Short mmCIF file of C-alpha atoms in Angstrom, two decimals:
data_model
loop_
_atom_site.label_atom_id
_atom_site.label_comp_id
_atom_site.label_asym_id
_atom_site.label_seq_id
_atom_site.Cartn_x
_atom_site.Cartn_y
_atom_site.Cartn_z
CA MET T 965 225.66 14.14 -55.38
CA SER T 966 223.05 11.48 -54.64
CA ALA T 967 221.49 11.17 -51.19
CA MET T 968 223.27 7.85 -50.63
CA THR T 969 226.62 9.33 -51.62
CA ALA T 970 226.06 12.27 -49.28
CA LEU T 971 225.17 9.89 -46.46
CA ARG T 972 228.34 7.90 -47.01
CA ALA T 973 230.36 11.13 -47.04
CA TRP T 974 229.09 12.13 -43.57
CA PRO T 975 232.21 12.28 -41.39
CA VAL T 976 232.56 9.48 -38.83
CA GLU T 977 234.14 10.46 -35.53
CA ALA T 978 235.22 8.59 -32.42
CA ARG T 979 232.42 10.22 -30.43
CA ASP T 980 229.89 8.53 -32.73
CA ALA T 981 230.62 5.30 -30.87
CA LEU T 982 229.45 6.82 -27.56
CA PRO T 983 226.12 5.61 -26.12
CA GLN T 984 222.98 7.35 -27.39
CA ALA T 985 221.39 7.51 -23.93
CA LEU T 986 222.17 10.58 -21.84
CA TRP T 987 222.59 8.63 -18.58
CA SER T 988 222.49 4.99 -17.56
CA ALA T 989 221.99 3.80 -14.01
CA ALA T 990 225.66 2.76 -13.84
CA GLN T 991 226.83 6.19 -15.01
CA VAL T 992 224.66 7.99 -12.45
CA VAL T 993 226.00 5.74 -9.70
CA ALA T 994 229.60 6.34 -10.82
CA ALA T 995 229.06 10.11 -10.87
CA THR T 996 227.15 10.46 -7.59
CA GLY T 997 228.32 7.54 -5.47
CA GLY T 998 224.67 6.55 -4.98
CA ILE T 999 222.95 3.16 -4.98
CA ALA T 1000 220.65 2.23 -7.87
CA SER T 1001 217.48 0.24 -7.22
CA HIS T 1002 217.00 -0.67 -10.91
CA GLN T 1003 218.80 -0.55 -14.24
CA PHE T 1004 217.63 2.26 -16.51
CA GLN T 1005 218.63 4.54 -19.35
CA ALA T 1006 217.55 8.20 -19.27
CA SER T 1007 217.25 10.56 -22.20
CA GLY T 1008 216.96 13.75 -20.12
CA VAL T 1009 217.30 15.28 -16.66
CA GLU T 1010 214.59 17.36 -14.99
CA MET T 1011 213.96 18.86 -11.55
CA ASP T 1012 210.39 20.14 -12.07
CA SER T 1013 207.82 17.34 -12.17
CA ARG T 1014 205.56 19.44 -14.40
CA ASP T 1015 208.24 19.54 -17.09
CA VAL T 1016 209.17 15.86 -16.98
CA LYS T 1017 208.99 14.08 -20.34
CA ARG T 1018 209.02 10.37 -21.09
CA GLY T 1019 212.51 9.00 -20.48
CA ASP T 1020 213.69 11.70 -18.04
CA LEU T 1021 215.70 11.23 -14.86
CA PHE T 1022 213.94 13.27 -12.13
CA VAL T 1023 216.13 14.93 -9.48
CA ALA T 1024 214.14 15.41 -6.27
CA LEU T 1025 215.73 18.63 -5.04
CA LYS T 1026 215.00 20.02 -1.58
CA GLY T 1027 214.67 23.78 -1.12
CA GLU T 1028 213.72 26.02 1.75
CA ALA T 1029 210.04 25.91 0.85
CA MET T 1030 209.71 22.87 -1.43
CA ASP T 1031 210.73 19.21 -1.42
CA GLY T 1032 210.86 17.46 -4.78
CA HIS T 1033 210.19 14.10 -3.13
CA LYS T 1034 206.55 15.21 -2.75
CA PHE T 1035 206.21 15.23 -6.53
CA LEU T 1036 207.68 11.84 -7.37
CA GLY T 1037 204.26 10.47 -8.29
CA ALA T 1038 203.65 13.31 -10.73
CA ALA T 1039 207.12 12.91 -12.23
CA PHE T 1040 206.63 9.20 -12.91
CA ALA T 1041 203.10 9.80 -14.18
CA ASN T 1042 204.66 12.14 -16.75
CA GLY T 1043 207.14 9.47 -17.87
CA ALA T 1044 210.21 9.60 -15.62
CA VAL T 1045 212.28 6.40 -15.79
CA ALA T 1046 214.05 6.95 -12.46
CA ALA T 1047 214.70 9.54 -9.77
CA ILE T 1048 217.63 10.72 -7.68
CA VAL T 1049 216.40 10.72 -4.07
CA ASP T 1050 217.76 10.97 -0.53
CA ARG T 1051 215.42 8.33 0.91
CA PRO T 1052 214.16 4.92 -0.28
CA VAL T 1053 211.02 5.23 -2.43
CA ASP T 1054 208.71 2.86 -4.32
CA PHE T 1055 209.99 3.97 -7.73
CA PRO T 1056 213.17 3.20 -9.68
CA HIS T 1057 215.79 5.42 -8.11
CA VAL T 1058 219.37 6.21 -7.21
CA LEU T 1059 219.71 6.76 -3.47
CA VAL T 1060 222.18 9.51 -2.44
CA GLU T 1061 222.86 11.49 0.73
CA ASP T 1062 222.12 14.90 -0.79
CA THR T 1063 220.23 15.39 -4.05
CA THR T 1064 221.65 18.86 -4.69
CA ALA T 1065 225.20 17.57 -4.30
CA ALA T 1066 224.26 14.68 -6.60
CA LEU T 1067 223.05 17.10 -9.28
CA HIS T 1068 226.37 18.96 -9.02
CA ALA T 1069 228.28 15.69 -9.32
CA LEU T 1070 226.22 14.71 -12.35
CA ALA T 1071 226.93 18.12 -13.88
CA HIS T 1072 230.68 17.79 -13.37
CA ALA T 1073 230.69 14.27 -14.79
CA ALA T 1074 228.85 15.49 -17.88
CA ARG T 1075 231.30 18.36 -18.25
CA GLU T 1076 234.33 16.08 -18.10
CA ARG T 1077 233.07 13.31 -20.38
CA ALA T 1078 231.88 15.57 -23.22
CA GLN T 1079 235.17 17.35 -23.87
CA ALA T 1080 233.07 20.09 -25.46
CA VAL T 1081 234.33 23.64 -25.94
CA ARG T 1082 232.34 25.56 -23.34
CA ILE T 1083 231.31 29.22 -23.64
CA GLY T 1084 230.06 31.08 -20.56
CA ILE T 1085 228.01 34.27 -20.89
CA THR T 1086 227.03 36.89 -18.35
CA GLY T 1087 226.22 40.60 -18.32
CA SER T 1088 223.51 42.98 -17.19
CA VAL T 1089 221.70 43.03 -20.54
CA GLY T 1090 221.51 40.75 -23.56
CA LYS T 1091 222.71 37.43 -22.10
CA THR T 1092 219.88 35.25 -23.33
CA GLY T 1093 219.79 36.62 -26.87
CA VAL T 1094 223.57 36.41 -27.23
CA LYS T 1095 223.50 32.86 -25.81
CA GLU T 1096 220.91 31.84 -28.40
CA ALA T 1097 222.85 33.43 -31.27
CA ILE T 1098 226.11 31.70 -30.27
CA PHE T 1099 224.30 28.39 -29.88
CA GLN T 1100 222.60 28.69 -33.28
CA ALA T 1101 225.97 29.46 -34.90
CA LEU T 1102 227.79 26.55 -33.27
CA ASP T 1103 224.92 24.11 -33.67
CA ARG T 1104 224.68 24.87 -37.38
CA ALA T 1105 228.41 24.43 -37.95
CA SER T 1106 228.68 21.26 -35.82
CA ARG T 1107 225.64 19.59 -37.40
CA GLY T 1108 223.59 19.55 -34.24
CA ALA T 1109 226.38 18.83 -31.75
CA ALA T 1110 225.96 22.03 -29.69
CA HIS T 1111 224.23 22.29 -26.31
CA ARG T 1112 222.93 25.30 -24.42
CA SER T 1113 220.93 26.60 -21.46
CA VAL T 1114 217.21 26.51 -22.17
CA ARG T 1115 214.96 29.40 -21.17
CA SER T 1116 217.05 31.45 -18.75
CA TYR T 1117 218.37 28.59 -16.64
CA ASN T 1118 221.25 30.70 -15.40
CA ASN T 1119 221.25 30.39 -11.60
CA HIS T 1120 222.56 28.02 -8.91
CA VAL T 1121 220.08 25.33 -10.00
CA GLY T 1122 219.77 26.06 -13.70
CA VAL T 1123 223.49 25.99 -14.51
CA PRO T 1124 224.27 22.54 -13.03
CA LEU T 1125 221.00 21.21 -14.47
CA THR T 1126 222.03 22.44 -17.92
CA LEU T 1127 225.43 20.79 -17.54
CA ALA T 1128 223.83 17.51 -16.45
CA ARG T 1129 221.75 17.58 -19.65
CA MET T 1130 224.81 17.84 -21.91
CA SER T 1131 225.38 14.79 -24.09
CA ALA T 1132 228.72 13.02 -24.18
CA ARG T 1133 228.65 13.71 -27.93
CA ALA T 1134 228.44 17.49 -27.57
CA LYS T 1135 231.17 19.50 -29.29
CA PHE T 1136 230.11 22.87 -27.88
CA GLY T 1137 228.27 23.97 -24.75
CA VAL T 1138 226.86 27.48 -24.28
CA PHE T 1139 225.94 28.47 -20.73
CA GLU T 1140 224.22 31.60 -19.42
CA MET T 1141 225.11 32.78 -15.91
CA GLY T 1142 223.12 35.31 -13.90
CA MET T 1143 223.17 36.80 -10.44
CA ASN T 1144 221.10 38.81 -8.00
CA HIS T 1145 223.70 39.26 -5.25
CA ALA T 1146 227.46 39.43 -4.86
CA GLY T 1147 229.29 36.12 -4.80
CA GLU T 1148 226.92 34.23 -7.12
CA ILE T 1149 228.81 34.26 -10.45
CA ALA T 1150 232.04 32.60 -9.31
CA PRO T 1151 230.37 29.32 -8.19
CA LEU T 1152 228.52 29.12 -11.52
CA ALA T 1153 231.77 29.66 -13.41
CA ALA T 1154 233.39 26.93 -11.30
CA HIS T 1155 230.65 24.53 -12.42
CA VAL T 1156 231.01 25.35 -16.12
CA ARG T 1157 234.80 25.90 -16.35
CA PRO T 1158 234.41 27.75 -19.67
CA HIS T 1159 237.04 27.90 -22.37
CA VAL T 1160 235.56 31.24 -23.47
CA ALA T 1161 233.87 33.71 -21.09
CA LEU T 1162 231.89 36.67 -22.48
CA ILE T 1163 230.46 39.73 -20.72
CA THR T 1164 227.78 41.44 -22.81
CA THR T 1165 227.49 44.76 -20.97
CA ILE T 1166 227.45 46.34 -17.51
CA ALA T 1167 224.29 48.18 -16.43
CA PRO T 1168 222.60 49.08 -13.10
CA ALA T 1169 220.68 45.81 -12.71
CA HIS T 1170 220.48 44.72 -9.04
CA ILE T 1171 222.31 47.85 -7.95
CA GLU T 1172 220.15 47.75 -4.81
CA ASN T 1173 221.98 44.58 -3.76
CA LEU T 1174 225.47 45.45 -5.00
CA GLY T 1175 225.59 49.17 -4.22
CA SER T 1176 227.58 50.55 -7.16
CA MET T 1177 228.34 50.06 -10.82
CA GLU T 1178 231.92 49.14 -9.96
CA ALA T 1179 230.63 46.35 -7.72
CA ILE T 1180 228.35 45.08 -10.51
CA ALA T 1181 231.31 45.04 -12.92
CA GLU T 1182 233.44 43.16 -10.38
CA GLU T 1183 230.73 40.56 -9.79
CA LYS T 1184 230.17 39.99 -13.52
CA ALA T 1185 233.94 39.70 -14.05
CA ALA T 1186 233.98 36.81 -11.57
CA ILE T 1187 233.04 34.63 -14.55
CA PHE T 1188 236.71 34.78 -15.56
CA SER T 1189 237.73 33.02 -12.33
CA GLY T 1190 236.36 29.77 -13.75
CA LEU T 1191 238.22 29.90 -17.06
CA MET T 1192 240.08 26.80 -18.16
CA PRO T 1193 243.88 27.15 -18.57
CA GLY T 1194 244.52 28.91 -21.87
CA GLY T 1195 240.99 30.35 -21.84
CA THR T 1196 239.76 33.53 -23.51
CA ALA T 1197 237.93 36.48 -21.95
CA VAL T 1198 235.65 38.58 -24.19
CA ILE T 1199 234.72 42.05 -22.89
CA PRO T 1200 232.88 45.14 -24.23
CA ALA T 1201 235.38 47.78 -25.36
CA ASP T 1202 232.82 50.60 -25.17
CA SER T 1203 231.94 50.01 -21.53
CA PRO T 1204 233.08 52.64 -19.01
CA TRP T 1205 234.22 49.66 -16.94
CA CYS T 1206 236.26 48.06 -19.72
CA GLU T 1207 239.60 48.56 -17.98
CA GLN T 1208 238.26 47.19 -14.70
CA LEU T 1209 236.98 44.12 -16.55
CA ARG T 1210 240.28 43.77 -18.41
CA ALA T 1211 242.33 43.92 -15.21
CA ILE T 1212 240.29 41.13 -13.64
CA ALA T 1213 240.27 39.07 -16.85
CA GLU T 1214 244.05 39.22 -17.15
CA ARG T 1215 244.38 37.40 -13.81
CA TYR T 1216 242.76 34.29 -15.29
CA ALA T 1217 242.71 34.48 -19.10
CA ALA T 1218 245.48 33.64 -21.53
CA ARG T 1219 243.90 36.07 -23.97
CA VAL T 1220 241.53 39.05 -23.67
CA ILE T 1221 239.43 40.07 -26.69
CA THR T 1222 237.49 43.33 -26.79
CA PHE T 1223 234.52 44.14 -29.04
CA GLY T 1224 232.70 47.36 -29.90
CA THR T 1225 233.04 50.64 -31.77
CA SER T 1226 236.24 51.75 -30.03
CA PRO T 1227 239.20 52.18 -32.43
CA ASP T 1228 241.19 49.83 -30.18
CA ALA T 1229 238.57 47.06 -30.15
CA ASP T 1230 239.81 43.68 -31.37
CA VAL T 1231 236.43 43.00 -32.98
CA ARG T 1232 235.47 46.44 -34.26
CA LEU T 1233 232.39 47.84 -35.93
CA LEU T 1234 233.25 49.42 -39.26
CA ASP T 1235 229.76 50.17 -40.53
CA ALA T 1236 226.12 49.43 -39.82
CA ILE T 1237 223.21 50.44 -42.05
CA PRO T 1238 219.50 49.69 -41.63
CA SER T 1239 218.21 46.73 -43.62
CA ALA T 1240 214.81 46.29 -45.19
CA ASN T 1241 213.57 43.86 -42.51
CA GLY T 1242 214.18 46.33 -39.67
CA GLY T 1243 217.55 44.88 -38.67
CA SER T 1244 221.01 45.95 -39.76
CA LEU T 1245 223.71 45.15 -42.29
CA VAL T 1246 226.96 45.10 -40.31
CA THR T 1247 230.57 45.25 -41.43
CA ALA T 1248 233.11 44.29 -38.78
CA ASP T 1249 236.89 44.08 -38.56
CA LEU T 1250 237.99 40.92 -36.73
CA GLY T 1251 241.70 41.69 -36.93
CA ASP T 1252 242.70 39.10 -39.50
CA THR T 1253 239.55 39.39 -41.59
CA ARG T 1254 236.61 41.62 -42.39
CA LEU T 1255 233.09 40.25 -42.28
CA CYS T 1256 229.79 41.57 -43.62
CA TYR T 1257 226.62 40.02 -42.22
CA SER T 1258 222.96 40.76 -41.47
CA VAL T 1259 221.41 41.08 -38.03
CA ALA T 1260 217.69 40.34 -38.04
CA GLU T 1261 217.02 41.82 -34.60
CA PRO T 1262 216.42 45.59 -34.70
CA GLY T 1263 218.21 48.10 -32.50
CA GLU T 1264 221.71 49.43 -31.93
CA HIS T 1265 222.14 47.12 -28.94
CA TRP T 1266 221.89 44.12 -31.26
CA ILE T 1267 224.65 45.52 -33.45
CA ALA T 1268 226.88 45.55 -30.36
CA ASN T 1269 225.63 42.10 -29.35
CA SER T 1270 226.54 40.74 -32.77
CA LEU T 1271 230.15 41.82 -32.33
CA GLY T 1272 230.31 39.92 -29.05
CA VAL T 1273 228.81 36.87 -30.76
CA MET T 1274 231.45 36.98 -33.50
CA ALA T 1275 234.25 37.38 -30.96
CA ALA T 1276 233.05 34.42 -28.90
CA VAL T 1277 232.44 32.14 -31.89
CA LYS T 1278 235.89 32.89 -33.26
CA ALA T 1279 237.51 32.29 -29.87
CA ALA T 1280 235.69 28.96 -29.59
CA GLY T 1281 236.94 27.82 -32.98
CA GLY T 1282 233.50 28.09 -34.55
CA ASP T 1283 232.44 29.02 -38.07
CA LEU T 1284 232.00 32.78 -38.60
CA GLY T 1285 229.89 32.20 -41.69
CA ALA T 1286 227.48 30.10 -39.65
CA ALA T 1287 227.42 32.87 -37.03
CA GLY T 1288 226.42 35.38 -39.71
CA LEU T 1289 223.59 33.12 -40.87
CA ALA T 1290 222.41 32.61 -37.29
CA LEU T 1291 222.25 36.36 -36.68
CA ALA T 1292 220.41 36.88 -39.98
CA GLU T 1293 217.76 34.29 -39.12
CA MET T 1294 217.18 34.94 -35.41
CA GLY T 1295 213.74 36.03 -34.34
CA GLY T 1296 212.87 37.72 -31.08
CA LEU T 1297 212.56 35.49 -28.00
CA LYS T 1298 209.46 35.37 -25.84
CA GLY T 1299 209.65 38.25 -23.37
CA ARG T 1300 212.87 39.46 -24.98
CA GLY T 1301 211.95 41.11 -28.25
CA ALA T 1302 209.37 38.76 -29.80
CA ARG T 1303 207.18 40.70 -32.25
CA HIS T 1304 203.49 39.95 -32.66
CA GLN T 1305 201.06 41.23 -35.26
CA LEU T 1306 197.72 41.96 -33.59
CA SER T 1307 194.47 41.95 -35.54
CA VAL T 1308 192.79 45.22 -34.61
CA GLN T 1309 190.15 47.52 -35.96
CA GLY T 1310 191.18 48.61 -39.43
CA GLY T 1311 194.07 46.17 -39.85
CA LYS T 1312 197.20 45.25 -37.89
CA ALA T 1313 199.18 46.59 -34.92
CA LEU T 1314 202.65 45.56 -33.77
CA LEU T 1315 203.29 44.40 -30.19
CA ILE T 1316 206.93 44.11 -29.08
CA ASP T 1317 207.24 41.74 -26.11
CA GLU T 1318 210.07 42.78 -23.79
CA SER T 1319 208.14 41.77 -20.68
CA TYR T 1320 210.73 39.46 -19.11
CA ASN T 1321 213.29 41.90 -17.76
CA ALA T 1322 214.10 45.58 -17.39
CA ASN T 1323 216.83 47.86 -16.10
CA PRO T 1324 217.71 51.46 -16.99
CA ALA T 1325 220.04 50.48 -19.85
CA SER T 1326 217.67 48.00 -21.48
CA MET T 1327 214.73 50.42 -21.06
CA ARG T 1328 216.60 53.11 -22.95
CA ALA T 1329 217.71 50.69 -25.67
CA THR T 1330 214.22 49.34 -26.33
CA LEU T 1331 212.62 52.79 -26.22
CA ARG T 1332 215.17 53.92 -28.79
CA GLN T 1333 214.20 50.91 -30.87
CA LEU T 1334 210.51 51.83 -30.52
CA GLY T 1335 211.30 55.34 -31.74
CA GLN T 1336 212.89 53.88 -34.87
CA THR T 1337 209.95 51.57 -35.56
CA PRO T 1338 207.63 52.85 -38.33
CA ALA T 1339 204.20 53.40 -36.78
CA THR T 1340 201.15 55.64 -36.91
CA ARG T 1341 201.24 55.87 -33.11
CA ARG T 1342 203.77 54.60 -30.58
CA ILE T 1343 202.58 53.22 -27.26
CA ALA T 1344 204.80 52.16 -24.36
CA VAL T 1345 203.63 49.90 -21.52
CA LEU T 1346 206.38 50.16 -18.91
CA GLY T 1347 206.54 48.12 -15.72
CA SER T 1348 208.63 48.91 -12.67
CA MET T 1349 212.36 48.21 -12.74
CA LYS T 1350 213.10 46.17 -9.62
CA GLU T 1351 216.13 45.92 -7.32
CA LEU T 1352 217.33 49.48 -7.84
CA GLY T 1353 217.00 50.40 -4.16
CA ASP T 1354 217.57 54.06 -3.33
CA PHE T 1355 218.55 54.66 -6.96
CA GLY T 1356 215.07 53.62 -8.11
CA PRO T 1357 213.19 56.96 -8.17
CA LYS T 1358 216.05 58.64 -10.07
CA PHE T 1359 216.36 55.89 -12.70
CA HIS T 1360 212.60 55.74 -13.24
CA ALA T 1361 212.22 59.52 -13.52
CA GLN T 1362 215.06 59.68 -16.07
CA LEU T 1363 213.00 57.66 -18.56
CA VAL T 1364 211.26 60.91 -19.54
CA GLU T 1365 214.14 61.65 -21.90
CA PRO T 1366 214.09 58.41 -23.94
CA LEU T 1367 210.28 58.50 -24.03
CA SER T 1368 210.43 62.00 -25.47
CA GLU T 1369 213.12 61.10 -27.98
CA ALA T 1370 211.06 58.12 -29.14
CA LYS T 1371 208.04 60.40 -29.69
CA VAL T 1372 205.78 58.07 -27.73
CA ASP T 1373 202.11 59.01 -28.07
CA TYR T 1374 200.78 57.20 -25.02
CA VAL T 1375 202.43 55.62 -21.97
CA VAL T 1376 200.95 53.08 -19.56
CA LEU T 1377 203.00 52.87 -16.35
CA VAL T 1378 202.60 49.80 -14.13
CA GLY T 1379 203.76 49.43 -10.54
CA GLU T 1380 204.54 51.53 -7.50
CA GLU T 1381 208.08 52.41 -8.61
CA MET T 1382 206.69 54.01 -11.78
CA ARG T 1383 205.09 56.81 -9.74
CA ALA T 1384 208.39 58.72 -10.02
CA LEU T 1385 208.11 58.67 -13.82
CA ALA T 1386 204.42 59.56 -13.66
CA ARG T 1387 205.31 62.68 -11.68
CA GLU T 1388 207.95 63.67 -14.24
CA LEU T 1389 205.60 63.08 -17.16
CA GLY T 1390 203.06 65.27 -15.45
CA LYS T 1391 205.63 68.05 -15.17
CA ALA T 1392 206.69 67.60 -18.79
CA ASN T 1393 203.12 67.91 -19.98
CA VAL T 1394 202.52 71.02 -17.91
CA VAL T 1395 205.55 72.85 -19.33
CA SER T 1396 205.27 71.26 -22.79
CA LEU T 1397 208.62 69.50 -22.65
CA GLY T 1398 209.35 66.95 -25.36
CA ASN T 1399 206.93 64.90 -27.39
CA VAL T 1400 205.37 62.52 -24.86
CA GLY T 1401 201.60 62.34 -25.18
CA GLY T 1402 199.16 61.17 -22.54
CA PHE T 1403 199.85 58.60 -19.87
CA ALA T 1404 198.12 56.43 -17.29
CA HIS T 1405 199.51 54.98 -14.09
CA CYS T 1406 198.24 51.52 -13.09
CA ASN T 1407 198.80 49.27 -10.11
CA ASN T 1408 198.84 45.95 -11.97
CA PRO T 1409 198.63 44.33 -15.42
CA ALA T 1410 194.83 44.02 -15.26
CA GLU T 1411 194.50 47.79 -14.89
CA ALA T 1412 197.03 48.25 -17.69
CA ILE T 1413 194.94 46.05 -19.99
CA ALA T 1414 191.91 48.19 -19.18
CA ALA T 1415 193.89 51.39 -19.86
CA LEU T 1416 194.99 50.09 -23.26
CA ASP T 1417 191.44 49.00 -24.09
CA GLU T 1418 190.17 52.44 -23.16
CA TYR T 1419 192.84 54.16 -25.23
CA GLY T 1420 192.10 51.87 -28.15
CA ILE T 1421 194.66 50.00 -30.28
CA THR T 1422 194.24 50.72 -33.97
CA HIS T 1423 195.86 49.88 -37.29
CA GLY T 1424 199.46 51.07 -37.53
CA ASP T 1425 200.13 51.23 -33.78
CA ALA T 1426 203.40 49.93 -32.33
CA ILE T 1427 203.19 48.87 -28.69
CA LEU T 1428 206.27 48.19 -26.56
CA VAL T 1429 205.69 46.12 -23.40
CA LYS T 1430 208.66 46.13 -21.02
CA GLY T 1431 209.19 45.66 -17.30
CA SER T 1432 210.78 43.46 -14.67
CA ASN T 1433 209.39 39.94 -14.78
CA SER T 1434 207.86 40.18 -11.32
CA VAL T 1435 205.53 42.96 -12.52
CA GLY T 1436 203.74 40.33 -14.58
CA LEU T 1437 203.39 42.11 -17.91
CA GLY T 1438 203.60 38.73 -19.63
CA ALA T 1439 199.90 38.44 -18.71
CA LEU T 1440 199.20 41.60 -20.69
CA VAL T 1441 201.09 40.21 -23.68
CA SER T 1442 199.15 36.95 -23.41
CA HIS T 1443 195.86 38.86 -23.23
CA PHE T 1444 196.50 40.71 -26.47
CA THR T 1445 198.24 37.93 -28.36
CA GLY T 1446 196.35 34.89 -27.08
CA LEU T 1447 199.61 33.15 -26.11
CA ALA T 1448 199.64 30.82 -23.11
CA GLY T 1449 201.84 31.91 -20.23
CA SER T 1450 205.00 29.98 -19.29
CA LYS T 1451 207.28 29.86 -16.31
CA ASP T 1452 210.98 30.69 -16.25
CA GLN T 1453 213.75 30.92 -13.69
CA SER T 1454 216.71 33.21 -13.75
CA GLY T 1455 218.88 35.87 -12.32
CA THR T 1456 220.42 38.59 -14.39
#
């Protein structure tokens, strides 16, 4: 088929007649009830003046400590075409009473005009990676007509901002939702109104704020409260809280789909074998079909994640073949599994960047992955796990077991909360328990860098870097890889 014939064969749809611009002044006024000072057409929406690109609509949000109106000059210097403001300014603008309410109104207008199938994702572990895999699958199958949260824009600002950025031409929207406290998921779900809502897993993240695993499960399950009529809930069959999640899901969902290794799972793992690239070759039973596909990301947790991806893509009416290709081609995300080859004395060393987030479940999963990684020596740089409250010392101390099972040769512990693990490692060394080698306890990333330099990274080493984002281990990753740091915003 010639290129011209292929071009003529490209399907033409009614949505192709929709405007190319994301927002016009008239559309913003219609959505927000504001007053426009000028006519404009915007190609994007942004609330951080530093991230504004040419053609963006800047929303001057007001927070407890910051007022976006102070950065209007910077936003327009970076190329903003207009701003949403709550006071008259000397720039093209739409004047509203409340800029946060205006962003919400813009988000809801975008949601209603697109008519896209929307997928909402939450969970204690794996949200961002699963979101990216689902997006890649749907974007591939829809020829670029899928939309998703960037970075980890999953909180009370990031979710409506992501909605406001969705084109009228979008066929699919994939939205990540996170929380730090009770009562935060339901409002996010009400913004998105997903057709499919997926929970990846339940783990003791933010247990300090919620008090129990049951409370965490209940808060995550609040995503189902926003489901559209006829919507589908997707839940992990292997979770101890599966029945609790199912009971809540059944209040709102027309259909509940489970995924996992359980014999009763609707999307069930049949087989998984290691592949040459460090990932897995997975065979899954989806009820009416069996599917064999590759998962590029290493680790048992990604096998489970892939089942959730397949369940969500199928529920959304997506292409399972495209989902398999997306999983086969995915690389690790910055701070969430990205792998870097370091040039060191004698050759190369592997650095696994898991510096963005950490809780007891994800720590165990990534340490297990480190133990399965071929290496001359295995080194773990572990930062404190935050928001565990009174459970913190216990959860930190319990990491002795996965460290031992992974046969880690050297451990660098960073942060005050890691003292509990340092004490346990000291005991283990005294009584010769397990296979953990030496360790150092540091107060901050700078000391951790010095400890690694003193230990010496050599050819064949595999280094895992993992901790809660606030510990700042991204600086350590940047030091050894030469990557520039970047900002992010999220809850989990």
